[in-house]
GROMACS .gro file of C-alpha atoms in nm:
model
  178
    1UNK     CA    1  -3.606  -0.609  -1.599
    2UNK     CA    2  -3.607  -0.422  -1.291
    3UNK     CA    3  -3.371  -0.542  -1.055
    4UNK     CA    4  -3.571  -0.482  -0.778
    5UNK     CA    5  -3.904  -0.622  -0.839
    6UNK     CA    6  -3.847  -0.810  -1.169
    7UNK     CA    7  -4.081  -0.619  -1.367
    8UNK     CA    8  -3.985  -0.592  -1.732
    9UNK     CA    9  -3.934  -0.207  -1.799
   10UNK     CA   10  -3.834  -0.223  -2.176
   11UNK     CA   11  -3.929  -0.371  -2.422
   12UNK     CA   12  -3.594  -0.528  -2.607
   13UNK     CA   13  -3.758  -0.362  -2.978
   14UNK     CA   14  -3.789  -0.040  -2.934
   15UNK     CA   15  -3.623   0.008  -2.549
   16UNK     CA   16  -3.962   0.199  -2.413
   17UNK     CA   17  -4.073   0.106  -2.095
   18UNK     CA   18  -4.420  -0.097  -2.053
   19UNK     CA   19  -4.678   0.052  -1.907
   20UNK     CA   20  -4.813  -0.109  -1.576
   21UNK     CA   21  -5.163  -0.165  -1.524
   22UNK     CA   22  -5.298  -0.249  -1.180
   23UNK     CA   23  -5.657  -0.374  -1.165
   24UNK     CA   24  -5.846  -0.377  -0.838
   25UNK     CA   25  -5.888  -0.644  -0.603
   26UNK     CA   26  -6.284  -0.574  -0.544
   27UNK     CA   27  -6.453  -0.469  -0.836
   28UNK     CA   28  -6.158  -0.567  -1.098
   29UNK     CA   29  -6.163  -0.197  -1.283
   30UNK     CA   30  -5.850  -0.098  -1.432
   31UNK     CA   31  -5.645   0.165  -1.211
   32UNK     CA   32  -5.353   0.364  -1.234
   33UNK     CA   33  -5.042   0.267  -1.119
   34UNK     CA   34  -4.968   0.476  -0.850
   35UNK     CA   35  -5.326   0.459  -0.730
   36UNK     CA   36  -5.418   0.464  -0.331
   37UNK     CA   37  -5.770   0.436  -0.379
   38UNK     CA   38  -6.001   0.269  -0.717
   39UNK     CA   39  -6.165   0.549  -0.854
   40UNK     CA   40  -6.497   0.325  -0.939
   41UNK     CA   41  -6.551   0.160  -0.590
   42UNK     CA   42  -6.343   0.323  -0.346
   43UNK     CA   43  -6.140   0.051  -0.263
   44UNK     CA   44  -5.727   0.105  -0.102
   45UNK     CA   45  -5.524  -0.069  -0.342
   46UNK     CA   46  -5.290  -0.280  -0.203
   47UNK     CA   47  -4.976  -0.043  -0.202
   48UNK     CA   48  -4.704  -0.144  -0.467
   49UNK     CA   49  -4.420   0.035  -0.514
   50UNK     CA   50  -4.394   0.113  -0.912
   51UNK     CA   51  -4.052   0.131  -1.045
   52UNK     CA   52  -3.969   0.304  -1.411
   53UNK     CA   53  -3.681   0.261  -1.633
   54UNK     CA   54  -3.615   0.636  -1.515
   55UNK     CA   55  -3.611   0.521  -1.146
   56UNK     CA   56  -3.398   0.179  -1.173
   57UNK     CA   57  -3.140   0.447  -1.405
   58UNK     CA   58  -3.088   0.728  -1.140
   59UNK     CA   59  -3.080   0.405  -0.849
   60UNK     CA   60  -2.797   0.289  -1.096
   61UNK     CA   61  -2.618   0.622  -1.133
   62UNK     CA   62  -2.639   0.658  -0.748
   63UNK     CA   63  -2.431   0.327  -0.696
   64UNK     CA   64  -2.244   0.390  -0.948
   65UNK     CA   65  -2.094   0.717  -0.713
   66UNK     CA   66  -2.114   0.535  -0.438
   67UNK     CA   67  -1.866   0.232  -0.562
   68UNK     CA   68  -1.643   0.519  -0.711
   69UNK     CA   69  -1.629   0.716  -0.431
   70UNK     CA   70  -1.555   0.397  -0.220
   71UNK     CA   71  -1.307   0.279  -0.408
   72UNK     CA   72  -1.129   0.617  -0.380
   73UNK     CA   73  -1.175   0.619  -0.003
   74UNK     CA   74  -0.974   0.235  -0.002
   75UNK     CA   75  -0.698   0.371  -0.239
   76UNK     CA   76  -0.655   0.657   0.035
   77UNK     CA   77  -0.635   0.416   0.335
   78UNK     CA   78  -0.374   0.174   0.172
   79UNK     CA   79  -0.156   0.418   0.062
   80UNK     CA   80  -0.201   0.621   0.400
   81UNK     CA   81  -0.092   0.265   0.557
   82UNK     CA   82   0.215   0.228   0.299
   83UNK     CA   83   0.334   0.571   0.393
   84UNK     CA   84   0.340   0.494   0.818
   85UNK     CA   85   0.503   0.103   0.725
   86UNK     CA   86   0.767   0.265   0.486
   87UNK     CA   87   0.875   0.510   0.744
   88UNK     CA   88   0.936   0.294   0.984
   89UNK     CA   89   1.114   0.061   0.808
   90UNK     CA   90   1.330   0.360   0.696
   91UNK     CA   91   1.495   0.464   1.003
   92UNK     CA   92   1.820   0.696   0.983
   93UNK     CA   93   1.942   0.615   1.301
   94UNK     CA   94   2.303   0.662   1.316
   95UNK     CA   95   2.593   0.404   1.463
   96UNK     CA   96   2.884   0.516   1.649
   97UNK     CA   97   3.183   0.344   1.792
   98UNK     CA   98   3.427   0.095   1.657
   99UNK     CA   99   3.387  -0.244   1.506
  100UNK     CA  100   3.644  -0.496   1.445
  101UNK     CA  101   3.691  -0.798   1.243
  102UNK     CA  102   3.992  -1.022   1.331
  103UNK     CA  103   4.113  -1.248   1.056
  104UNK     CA  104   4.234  -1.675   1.131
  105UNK     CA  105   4.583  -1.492   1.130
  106UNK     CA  106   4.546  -1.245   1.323
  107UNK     CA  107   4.529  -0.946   1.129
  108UNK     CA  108   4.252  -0.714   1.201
  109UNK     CA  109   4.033  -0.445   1.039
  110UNK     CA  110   3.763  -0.160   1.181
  111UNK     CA  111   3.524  -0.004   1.121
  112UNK     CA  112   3.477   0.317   1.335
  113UNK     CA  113   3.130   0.563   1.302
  114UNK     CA  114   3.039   0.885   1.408
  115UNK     CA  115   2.672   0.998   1.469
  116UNK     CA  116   2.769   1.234   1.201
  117UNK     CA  117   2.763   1.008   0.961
  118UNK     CA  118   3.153   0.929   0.945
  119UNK     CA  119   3.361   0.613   0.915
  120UNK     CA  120   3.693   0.521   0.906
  121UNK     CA  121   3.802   0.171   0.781
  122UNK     CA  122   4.091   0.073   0.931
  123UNK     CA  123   4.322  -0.232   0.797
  124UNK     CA  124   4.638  -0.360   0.979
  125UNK     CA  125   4.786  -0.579   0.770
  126UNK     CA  126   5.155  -0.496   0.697
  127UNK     CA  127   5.116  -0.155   0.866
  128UNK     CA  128   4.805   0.040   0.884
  129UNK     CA  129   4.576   0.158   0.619
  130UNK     CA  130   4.296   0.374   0.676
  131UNK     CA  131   4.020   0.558   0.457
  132UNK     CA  132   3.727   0.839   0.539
  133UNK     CA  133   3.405   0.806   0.428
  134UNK     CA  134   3.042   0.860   0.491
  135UNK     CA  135   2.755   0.592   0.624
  136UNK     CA  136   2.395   0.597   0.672
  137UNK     CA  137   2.166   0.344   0.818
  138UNK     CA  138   1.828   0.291   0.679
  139UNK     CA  139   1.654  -0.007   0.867
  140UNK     CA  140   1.904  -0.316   0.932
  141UNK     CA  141   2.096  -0.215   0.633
  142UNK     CA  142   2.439   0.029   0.623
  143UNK     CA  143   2.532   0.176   0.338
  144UNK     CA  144   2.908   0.252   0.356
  145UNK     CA  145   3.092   0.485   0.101
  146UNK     CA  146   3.508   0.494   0.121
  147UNK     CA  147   3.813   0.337  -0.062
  148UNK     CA  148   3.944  -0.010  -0.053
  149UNK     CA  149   4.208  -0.104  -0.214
  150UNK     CA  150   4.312   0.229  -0.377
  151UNK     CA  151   3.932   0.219  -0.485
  152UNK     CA  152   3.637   0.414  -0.402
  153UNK     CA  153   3.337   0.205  -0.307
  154UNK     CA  154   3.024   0.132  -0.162
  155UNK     CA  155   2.931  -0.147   0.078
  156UNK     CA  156   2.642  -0.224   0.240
  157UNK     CA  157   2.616  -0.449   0.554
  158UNK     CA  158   2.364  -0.596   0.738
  159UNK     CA  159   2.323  -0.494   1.084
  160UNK     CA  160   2.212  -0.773   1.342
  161UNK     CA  161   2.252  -0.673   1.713
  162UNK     CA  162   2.626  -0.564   1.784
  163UNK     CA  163   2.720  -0.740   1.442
  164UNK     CA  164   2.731  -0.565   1.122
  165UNK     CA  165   2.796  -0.793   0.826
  166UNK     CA  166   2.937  -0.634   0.530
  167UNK     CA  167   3.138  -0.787   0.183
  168UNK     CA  168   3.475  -0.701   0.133
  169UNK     CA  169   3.756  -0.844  -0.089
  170UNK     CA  170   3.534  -1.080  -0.165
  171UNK     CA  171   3.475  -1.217   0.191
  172UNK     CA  172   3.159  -1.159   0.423
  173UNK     CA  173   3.312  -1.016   0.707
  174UNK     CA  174   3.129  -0.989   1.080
  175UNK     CA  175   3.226  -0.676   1.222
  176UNK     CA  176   3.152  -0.699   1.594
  177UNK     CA  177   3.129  -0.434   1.827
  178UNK     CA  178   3.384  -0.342   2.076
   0.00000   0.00000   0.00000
């Protein structure tokens, strides 16, 4: 069937396409199919675009690209789109200054950062224990690398405002800053 016109183009034996005859409208000889004019009276044929199995295949190959070639062209936006969202969500930018944390009993611990990308925990407790380590930031999230308790380890907090919330010892503790 042509999907244009609804012709039948093949016949489902043998796959050839029909022929199409066209007869005209004034003196009811047989013309060709393309015809302008009958070639016994004279008569314009009404004009009727013919279409062959040939022309309904390249039409079909032609969308085919077309569909491809869009769907190529969406793939490129979206992931054009996914590269500008995930670099802003993945900002580096760097804290600095101290943040403490005082326990019910008065004992208190900090967290101090450098825009190099250095912190110092700090924990008074019965005297003072610090450790060095690095930081980075990516978003609202810190990522803190230095020992606790005689142990090397990695944190990561959650930065809200002047607040970073990170886990340690077991307890979520809300740095504030000074």
């Amino acid at each position: 069937m042509c999907p244009y016109c609804g012709f039948e183009l093949e016949s489902p034996q043998t796959g050839v396409a029909k022929e199409v005859k066209k007869y005209c409208s004034r003196c009811g000889k047989e013309i060709r199919a393309n015809a302008k004019f009958c070639h016994a009276c004279g008569e314009p044929t009404d004009v009727v675009q013919v279409h062959t199995a040939v022309d309904v295949e390249e039409k079909q190959k032609s969308n085919r690209k077309i569909i491809m070639f869009g769907g190529i062209a969406v793939v490129i936006v979206i992931a054009l789109i996914l590269v500008v969202f995930s670099s802003r969500g993945s900002s580096r930018t760097p804290l600095s200054g101290r943040y403490v944390w005082v326990s019910s009993n008065g004992y208190s611990r900090y967290l101090e950062f450098t825009k190099d990308g250095d912190v110092t925990y700090i924990k008074e407790f019965s005297g003072t224990v610090s450790s060095d380590g690095s930081y980075y930031v990516e978003g609202d999230t810190v990522y803190i690398d230095c020992t606790v308790l005689q142990e090397r380890r990695r944190m990561i907090g959650t930065i809200k405002g002047n607040t970073i919330t990170v886990p340690i010892e077991g307890y979520e503790m809300d740095f504030i800053k000074e």
